[in-house]
Each structure stands twice: as C-alpha cells, then as structure tokens.
Short mmCIF file of C-alpha atoms in Angstrom, two decimals:
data_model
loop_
_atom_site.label_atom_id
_atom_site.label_comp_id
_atom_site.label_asym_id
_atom_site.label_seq_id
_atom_site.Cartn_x
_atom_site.Cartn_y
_atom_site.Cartn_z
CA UNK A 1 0.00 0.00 0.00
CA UNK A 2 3.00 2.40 0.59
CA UNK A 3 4.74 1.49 -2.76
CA UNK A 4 0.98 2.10 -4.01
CA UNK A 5 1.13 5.74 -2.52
CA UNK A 6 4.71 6.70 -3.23
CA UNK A 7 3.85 5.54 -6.93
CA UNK A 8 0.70 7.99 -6.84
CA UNK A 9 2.64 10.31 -5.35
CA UNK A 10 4.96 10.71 -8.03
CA UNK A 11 3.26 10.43 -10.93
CA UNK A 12 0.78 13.54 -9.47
CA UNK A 13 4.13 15.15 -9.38
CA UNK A 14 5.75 14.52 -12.85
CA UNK A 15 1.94 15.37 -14.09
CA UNK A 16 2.75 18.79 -12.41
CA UNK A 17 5.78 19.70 -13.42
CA UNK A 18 4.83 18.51 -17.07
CA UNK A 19 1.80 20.86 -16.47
CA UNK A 20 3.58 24.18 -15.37
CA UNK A 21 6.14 23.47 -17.93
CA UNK A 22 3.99 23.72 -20.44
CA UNK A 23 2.26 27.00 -19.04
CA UNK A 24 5.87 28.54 -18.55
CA UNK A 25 5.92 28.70 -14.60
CA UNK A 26 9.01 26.54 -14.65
CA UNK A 27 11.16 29.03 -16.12
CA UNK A 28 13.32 31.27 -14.03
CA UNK A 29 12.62 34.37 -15.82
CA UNK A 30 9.60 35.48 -17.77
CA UNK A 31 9.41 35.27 -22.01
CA UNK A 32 10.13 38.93 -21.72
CA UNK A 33 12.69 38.72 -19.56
CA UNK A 34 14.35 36.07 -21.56
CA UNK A 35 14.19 38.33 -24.77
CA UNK A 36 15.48 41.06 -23.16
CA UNK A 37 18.52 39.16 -22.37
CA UNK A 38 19.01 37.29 -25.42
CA UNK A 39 18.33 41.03 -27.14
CA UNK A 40 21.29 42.16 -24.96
CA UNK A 41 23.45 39.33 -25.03
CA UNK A 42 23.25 39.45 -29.41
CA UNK A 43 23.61 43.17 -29.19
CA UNK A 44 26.90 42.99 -26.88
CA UNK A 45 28.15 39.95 -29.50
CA UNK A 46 28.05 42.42 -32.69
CA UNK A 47 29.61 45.46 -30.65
CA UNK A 48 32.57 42.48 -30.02
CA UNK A 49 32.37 41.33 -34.05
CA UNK A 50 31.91 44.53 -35.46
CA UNK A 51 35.61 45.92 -35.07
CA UNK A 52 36.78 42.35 -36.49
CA UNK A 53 34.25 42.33 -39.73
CA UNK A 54 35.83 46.08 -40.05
CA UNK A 55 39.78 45.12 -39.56
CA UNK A 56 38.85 42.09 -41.86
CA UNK A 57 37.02 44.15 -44.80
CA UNK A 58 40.29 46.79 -44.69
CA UNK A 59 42.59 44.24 -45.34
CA UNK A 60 40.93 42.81 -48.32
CA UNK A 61 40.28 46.31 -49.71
CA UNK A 62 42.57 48.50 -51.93
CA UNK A 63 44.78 51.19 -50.70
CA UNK A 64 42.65 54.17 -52.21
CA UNK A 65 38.76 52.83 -51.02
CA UNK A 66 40.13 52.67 -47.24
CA UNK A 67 40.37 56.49 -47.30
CA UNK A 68 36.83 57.29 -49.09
CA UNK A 69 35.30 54.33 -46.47
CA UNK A 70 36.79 54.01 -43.51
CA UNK A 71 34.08 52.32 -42.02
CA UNK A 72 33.38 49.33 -44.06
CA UNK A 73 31.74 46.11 -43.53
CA UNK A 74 32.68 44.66 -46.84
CA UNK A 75 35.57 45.18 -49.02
CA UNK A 76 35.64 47.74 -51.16
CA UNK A 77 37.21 46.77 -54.66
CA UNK A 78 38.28 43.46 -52.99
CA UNK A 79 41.85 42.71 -53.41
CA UNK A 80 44.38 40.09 -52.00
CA UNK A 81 47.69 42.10 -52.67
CA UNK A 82 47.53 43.18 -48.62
CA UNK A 83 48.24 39.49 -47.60
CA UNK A 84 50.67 38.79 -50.78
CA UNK A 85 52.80 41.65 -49.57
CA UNK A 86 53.01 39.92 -45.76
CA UNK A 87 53.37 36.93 -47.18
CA UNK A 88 56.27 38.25 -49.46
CA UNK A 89 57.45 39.70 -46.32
CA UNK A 90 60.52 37.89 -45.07
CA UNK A 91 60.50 39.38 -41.71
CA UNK A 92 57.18 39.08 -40.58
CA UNK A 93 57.45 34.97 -41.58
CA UNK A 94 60.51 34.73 -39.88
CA UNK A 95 58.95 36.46 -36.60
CA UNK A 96 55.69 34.01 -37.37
CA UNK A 97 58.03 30.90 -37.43
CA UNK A 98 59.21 32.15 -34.15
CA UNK A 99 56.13 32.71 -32.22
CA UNK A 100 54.70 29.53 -33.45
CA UNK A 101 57.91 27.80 -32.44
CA UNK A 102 57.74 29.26 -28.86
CA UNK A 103 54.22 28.94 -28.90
CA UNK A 104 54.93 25.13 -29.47
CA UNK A 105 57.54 23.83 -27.32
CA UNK A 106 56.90 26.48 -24.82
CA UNK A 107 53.35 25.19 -24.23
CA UNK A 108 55.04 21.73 -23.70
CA UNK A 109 56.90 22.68 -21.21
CA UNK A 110 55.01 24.30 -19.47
CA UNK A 111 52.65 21.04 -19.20
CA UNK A 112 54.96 18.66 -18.78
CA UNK A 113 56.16 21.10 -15.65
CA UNK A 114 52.96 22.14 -14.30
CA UNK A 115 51.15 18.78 -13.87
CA UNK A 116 54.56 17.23 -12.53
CA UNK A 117 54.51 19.84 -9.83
CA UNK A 118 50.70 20.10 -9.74
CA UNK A 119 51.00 15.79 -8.94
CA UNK A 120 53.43 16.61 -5.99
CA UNK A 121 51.49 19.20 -4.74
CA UNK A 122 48.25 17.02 -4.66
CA UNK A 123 49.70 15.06 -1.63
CA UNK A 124 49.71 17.12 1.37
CA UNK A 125 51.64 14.32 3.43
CA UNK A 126 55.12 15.25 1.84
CA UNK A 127 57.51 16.77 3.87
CA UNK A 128 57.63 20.50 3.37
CA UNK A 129 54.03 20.66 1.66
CA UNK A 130 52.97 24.05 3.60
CA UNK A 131 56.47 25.56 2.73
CA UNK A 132 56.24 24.85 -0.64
CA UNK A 133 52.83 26.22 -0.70
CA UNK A 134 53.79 29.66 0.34
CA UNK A 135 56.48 29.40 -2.22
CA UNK A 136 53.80 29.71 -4.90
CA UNK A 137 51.32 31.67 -3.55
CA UNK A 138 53.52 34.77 -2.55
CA UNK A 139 54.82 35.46 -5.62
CA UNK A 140 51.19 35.49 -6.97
CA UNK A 141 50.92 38.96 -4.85
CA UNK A 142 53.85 40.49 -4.77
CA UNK A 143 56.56 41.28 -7.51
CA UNK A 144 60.41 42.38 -7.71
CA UNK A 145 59.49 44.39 -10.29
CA UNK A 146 61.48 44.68 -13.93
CA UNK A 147 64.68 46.26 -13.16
CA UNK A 148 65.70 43.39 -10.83
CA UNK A 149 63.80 40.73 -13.38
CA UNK A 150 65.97 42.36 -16.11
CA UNK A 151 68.97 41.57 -14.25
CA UNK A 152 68.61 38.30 -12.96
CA UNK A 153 68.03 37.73 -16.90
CA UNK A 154 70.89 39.41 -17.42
CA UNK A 155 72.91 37.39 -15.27
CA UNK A 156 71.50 34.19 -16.68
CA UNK A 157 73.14 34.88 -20.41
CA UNK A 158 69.51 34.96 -20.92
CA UNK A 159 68.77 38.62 -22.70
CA UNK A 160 68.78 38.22 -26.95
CA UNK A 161 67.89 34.48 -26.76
CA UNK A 162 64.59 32.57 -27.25
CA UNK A 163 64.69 31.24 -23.89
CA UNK A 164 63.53 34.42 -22.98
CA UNK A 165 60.16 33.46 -24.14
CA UNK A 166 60.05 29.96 -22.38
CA UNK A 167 61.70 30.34 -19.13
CA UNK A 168 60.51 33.13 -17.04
CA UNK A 169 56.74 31.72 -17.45
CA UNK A 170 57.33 28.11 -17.26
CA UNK A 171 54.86 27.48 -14.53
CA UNK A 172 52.29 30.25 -14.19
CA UNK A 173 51.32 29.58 -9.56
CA UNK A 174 47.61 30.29 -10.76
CA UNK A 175 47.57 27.14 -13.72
CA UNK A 176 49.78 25.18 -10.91
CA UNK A 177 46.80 25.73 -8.51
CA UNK A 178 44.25 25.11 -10.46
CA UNK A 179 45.60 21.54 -12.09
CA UNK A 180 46.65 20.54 -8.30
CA UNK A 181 43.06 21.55 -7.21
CA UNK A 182 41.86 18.76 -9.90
CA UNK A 183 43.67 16.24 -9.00
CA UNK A 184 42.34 16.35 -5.74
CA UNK A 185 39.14 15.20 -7.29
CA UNK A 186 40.43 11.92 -8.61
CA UNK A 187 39.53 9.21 -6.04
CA UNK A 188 42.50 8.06 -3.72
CA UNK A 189 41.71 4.29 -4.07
CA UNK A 190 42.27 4.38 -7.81
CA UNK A 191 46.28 4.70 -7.65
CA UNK A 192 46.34 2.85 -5.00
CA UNK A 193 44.94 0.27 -7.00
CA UNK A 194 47.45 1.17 -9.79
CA UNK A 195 50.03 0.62 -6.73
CA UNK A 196 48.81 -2.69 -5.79
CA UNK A 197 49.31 -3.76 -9.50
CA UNK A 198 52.53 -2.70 -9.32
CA UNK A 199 52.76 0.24 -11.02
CA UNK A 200 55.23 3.06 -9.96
CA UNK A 201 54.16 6.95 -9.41
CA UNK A 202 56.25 7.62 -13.17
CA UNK A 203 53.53 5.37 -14.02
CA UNK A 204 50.46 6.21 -12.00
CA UNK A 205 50.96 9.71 -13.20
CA UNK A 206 50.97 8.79 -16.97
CA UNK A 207 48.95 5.86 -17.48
CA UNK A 208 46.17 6.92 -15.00
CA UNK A 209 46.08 10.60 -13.91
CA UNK A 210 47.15 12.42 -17.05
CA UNK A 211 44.04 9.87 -19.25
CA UNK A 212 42.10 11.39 -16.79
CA UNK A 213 42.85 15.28 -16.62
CA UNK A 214 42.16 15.55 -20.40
CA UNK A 215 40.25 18.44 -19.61
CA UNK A 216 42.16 20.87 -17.57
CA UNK A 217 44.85 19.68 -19.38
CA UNK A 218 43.51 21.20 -22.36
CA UNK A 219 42.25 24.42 -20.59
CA UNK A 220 45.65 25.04 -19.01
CA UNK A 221 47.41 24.45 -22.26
CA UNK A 222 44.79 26.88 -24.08
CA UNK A 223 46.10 29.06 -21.29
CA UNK A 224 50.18 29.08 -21.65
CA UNK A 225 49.45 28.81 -25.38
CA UNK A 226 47.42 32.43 -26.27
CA UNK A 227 49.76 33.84 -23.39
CA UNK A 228 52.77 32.59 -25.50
CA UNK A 229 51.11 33.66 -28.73
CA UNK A 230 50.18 37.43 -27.28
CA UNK A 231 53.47 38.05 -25.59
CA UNK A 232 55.18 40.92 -26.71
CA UNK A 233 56.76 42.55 -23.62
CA UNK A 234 59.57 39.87 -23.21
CA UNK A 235 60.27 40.72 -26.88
CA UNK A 236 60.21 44.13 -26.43
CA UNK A 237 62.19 44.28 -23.49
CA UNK A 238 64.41 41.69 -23.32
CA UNK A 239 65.48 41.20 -27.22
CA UNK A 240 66.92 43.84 -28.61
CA UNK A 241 68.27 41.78 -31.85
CA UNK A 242 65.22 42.30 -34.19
CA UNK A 243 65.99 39.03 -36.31
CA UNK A 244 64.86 37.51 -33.46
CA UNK A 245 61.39 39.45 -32.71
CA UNK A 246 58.50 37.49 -32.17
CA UNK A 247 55.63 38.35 -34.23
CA UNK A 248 53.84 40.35 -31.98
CA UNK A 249 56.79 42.98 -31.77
CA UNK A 250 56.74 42.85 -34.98
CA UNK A 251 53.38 44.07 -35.14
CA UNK A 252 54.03 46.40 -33.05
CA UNK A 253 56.50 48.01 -35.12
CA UNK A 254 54.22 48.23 -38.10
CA UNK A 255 50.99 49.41 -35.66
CA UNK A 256 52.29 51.81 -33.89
CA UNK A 257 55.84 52.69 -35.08
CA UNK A 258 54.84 53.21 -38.87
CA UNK A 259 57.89 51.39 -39.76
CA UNK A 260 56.59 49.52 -42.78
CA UNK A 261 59.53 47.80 -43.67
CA UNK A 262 60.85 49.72 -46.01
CA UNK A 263 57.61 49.52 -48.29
CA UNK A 264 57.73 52.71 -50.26
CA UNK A 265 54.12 54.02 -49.22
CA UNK A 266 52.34 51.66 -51.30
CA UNK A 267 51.27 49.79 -54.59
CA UNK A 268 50.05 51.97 -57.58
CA UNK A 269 47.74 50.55 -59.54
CA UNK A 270 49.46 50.02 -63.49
CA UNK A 271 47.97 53.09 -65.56
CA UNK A 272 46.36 54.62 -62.87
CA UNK A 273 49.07 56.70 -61.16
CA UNK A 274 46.08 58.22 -58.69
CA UNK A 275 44.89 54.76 -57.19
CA UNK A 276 46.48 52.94 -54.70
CA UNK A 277 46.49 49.06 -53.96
CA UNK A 278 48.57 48.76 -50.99
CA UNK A 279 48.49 51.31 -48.04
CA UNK A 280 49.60 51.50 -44.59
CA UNK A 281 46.34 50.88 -43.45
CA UNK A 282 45.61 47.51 -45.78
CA UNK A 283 49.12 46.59 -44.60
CA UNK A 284 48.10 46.92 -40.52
CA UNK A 285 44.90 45.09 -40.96
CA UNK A 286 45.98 41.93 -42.76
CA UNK A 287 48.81 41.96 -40.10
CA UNK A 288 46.32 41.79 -37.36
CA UNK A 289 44.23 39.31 -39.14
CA UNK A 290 47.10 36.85 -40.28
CA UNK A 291 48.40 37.15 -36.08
CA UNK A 292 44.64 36.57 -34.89
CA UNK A 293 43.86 33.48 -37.29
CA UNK A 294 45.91 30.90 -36.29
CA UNK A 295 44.73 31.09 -32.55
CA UNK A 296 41.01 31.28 -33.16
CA UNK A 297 41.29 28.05 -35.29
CA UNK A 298 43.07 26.46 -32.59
CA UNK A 299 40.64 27.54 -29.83
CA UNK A 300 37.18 25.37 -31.04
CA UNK A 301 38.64 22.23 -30.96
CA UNK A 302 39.13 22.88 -27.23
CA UNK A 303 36.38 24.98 -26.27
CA UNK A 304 34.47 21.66 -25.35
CA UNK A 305 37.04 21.26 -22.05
CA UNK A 306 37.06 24.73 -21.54
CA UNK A 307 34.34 25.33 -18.92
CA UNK A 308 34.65 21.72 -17.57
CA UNK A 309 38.39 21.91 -17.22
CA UNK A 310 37.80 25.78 -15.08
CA UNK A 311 34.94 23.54 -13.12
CA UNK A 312 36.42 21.04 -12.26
CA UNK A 313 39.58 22.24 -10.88
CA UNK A 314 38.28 24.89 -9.10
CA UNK A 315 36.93 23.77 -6.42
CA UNK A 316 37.50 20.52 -4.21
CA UNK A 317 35.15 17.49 -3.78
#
C-alpha cells in the first residue's frame, strides 16, 4: 500500500511539473525577460564582431577605397595584394616561425612542468608541503618588479635568446593551482589500486592521472598557449636583436611605429598613377588578421574542455 502511494505520489508530481512546464511557470525568468537578455546578449556579440568584420574588410580592400570608407563592412574593390605583400614579407614569416615555435615547445613545457609539480602538490603528506605552498602563492601577490627581473636575466646569459620566451613563465602559480586543485578530485583508491598492481608513481601519473585530466589539461594548455602567442613585452624588453622578434613585436613596429619595412608608401595601380592598392592601413589590418587566425582556429577544438576543465579544478570534492 505504501509502494501504491509513493507511486501515486509521483506520478501527481511529474503530471505537475509537465503541467507548469507547459504554461511557462518553470522558467526562471519570464518570455520577456528572456528576450530582453538574449536582445542584450546578441547586441553585446556584434559590438565584439563589429571591429573584427571592419579590420577584416580593410585588409581585403585596396589602398585608395580605405580612405573614401573608412568604415566598411565589406571590401571595397576586394583585393588580395595586402596578404601577398606579408606573405612576401621575409621578416614578418621569420617572426611568425618564431612565435609559433615558442608557442609550441613552450606550451610543452610548461605542461609537462605544471602537472609534474601540480601531482606533488596534490599530496599534502610530503615533507615541506605548507612551505612549498607559500612558495607559490607569494609570488602570486607580490613582484620584484622589472629592473631586478631584467637583471637576474641578465645574469642568466639569458637577454637576446629565445629562452627568454620559455623560461621566465614556465609554470604560471595560478595554472599550478588550479591543475593541483583537480587532482584532488580523482579518487585516492584508484592509484592505489594502480600501486597494488605494481605500477610506480612515473607510471600512476601517466597511465592513469594524465588519461584522466584531459580536460584541464587542455584548458591550461589553451592558457600558456594564447599567453605565449600574445606576448610581446619579453620581446620588447628583453630582445633587442630584431631578427629575433617574435611576431607580436613585430606588429608592433608596423601598428604603432609606422615602420613599414621599407615599403615605399604603397602599390600603384598600373595606368592609374592616382589609385592605390597597398596602403599602410591595408598593410596593418591583414597583419592583425594573419596574427589573430591561427589562434582562433586552434581555440574550437578545445572549447568543449574549456568550462569543464575551469569547473572542475576549481573547487574541491
């Protein structure tokens, strides 16, 4: 007879809910409210894609329609000879090869060192756990500054090198948190069944923990990798031998210092001495747009352990 009544019981209850659903009362916020927010959330998204569409139409346009529409949305006498010229450009490849290089192996190693540390870090019962602790956390709030970080560089034989790039950032204390924080969440009893088997922590870290962080793995990576890729003050400041520039310096130089590498002012159209092709502008734009590309294609196919990845190793338990 109970079974009888808890059965009642919840079917009046699913009936309910099915009910209200359908009348709306289930939703947190009214239709209205909902369209407001969706009206205000697309709005927001075309303020954000907007400047992009604009920096993207530029660089496909020619030199002389960029100064009778500077506002465009579409190219105007659509033209490729922008990217041709950066292409053509050996500099700005060179710097390219260089950023994707550091971009690469940096990343890497600042995996391979971040969940090594992170997997220490995760068992409180080593000696020195709370020492070590402090060790990362202070330097998250407070800095030498970059006269003395310039020197210590300095005396490291580090300054005009690419290790420039790698070193200084090689584990970020907030991505070392974070990772450690997940790896909390994996249940105890699973290495120590690893253990039991025989398995060593070399291998307990590879075959089981690593299969099982996919992703913050991903989300710290994502992390190290568009800080790697954005980077331009340790160029800036700490390579002075511009065969060496990573690519955002090197956009910096065109952006903001004019220098357009020794272009001449632009490309005339043939027979039509009062039109030109190639501009300063056309040449800033596809520069932005060939250093934004490569990133943005890299960043769906880990989007999916984005949010999970920040989730999960956020909190503990």
């Amino acid at each position: 007879m109970v079974t009888e009544s808890n059965n009642e019981n919840t079917s009046f209850d699913n009936d309910l809910q099915v009910s209200l659903a359908g009348k709306g009362r289930l939703d947190r916020n009214p239709w209205w409210a909902q369209t407001i927010i969706h009206v205000i959330l697309i709005g927001l998204g075309l303020i954000t894609l907007l400047p992009m569409v604009n920096v993207l139409a530029i660089s496909l346009s020619e030199g002389y329609a960029i100064t009778q529409n500077p506002l465009m949305l579409l190219p105007h006498e659509f033209t490729l000879e922008a990217y041709k010229y950066i292409f053509g450009t050996q500099v700005l490849l060179k710097s390219f090869a260089i950023t994707v290089y550091v971009t690469v192996f940096g990343t890497f190693l600042n995996l391979v060192f971040t969940i090594t540390g992170a997997y220490g870090l995760s068992k409180t019962h080593i000696p020195g756990y709370k020492l070590l602790m402090w060790m990362i956390v202070i330097p998250m709030l407070f800095g030498a500054g970059l006269i003395p970080f310039y020197l210590l560089l300095k005396s490291l034989h580090m300054l005009n090198t690419l290790w420039v790039l790698i070193i200084p950032g090689l584990v970020a204390p907030f991505n070392l948190i974070l990772m450690r924080n997940f790896f909390w969440n994996i249940p105890e009893s699973l290495e120590e069944s690893a253990r039991l088997d025989g398995a060593s922590e070399l291998q307990v870290l590879w075959k089981l923990i690593i299969p099982l962080s996919k992703p913050v793995i991903a989300t710290i990576g994502l992390f190290y990798a568009v800080g790697h890729w954005n980077d331009f003050f340790s160029g800036l400041f700490f390579i002075s031998d511009n065969s060496k520039w990573p690519l955002q310096v090197v956009m910096r130089s065109i952006i903001i210092d004019q220098n357009m590498m020794n272009m001449g002012g632009g490309a005339i159209r043939p027979g039509d001495a009062g039109k030109i092709i190639v501009s300063q502008q056309n040449i800033k734009a596809a520069t932005i747009i060939f250093a934004i590309v490569p990133i943005l294609i890299v960043y769906p196919f880990l989007q999916k352990y984005f949010v999970k990845g920040i989730m999960l190793g956020s909190v503990k338990g």
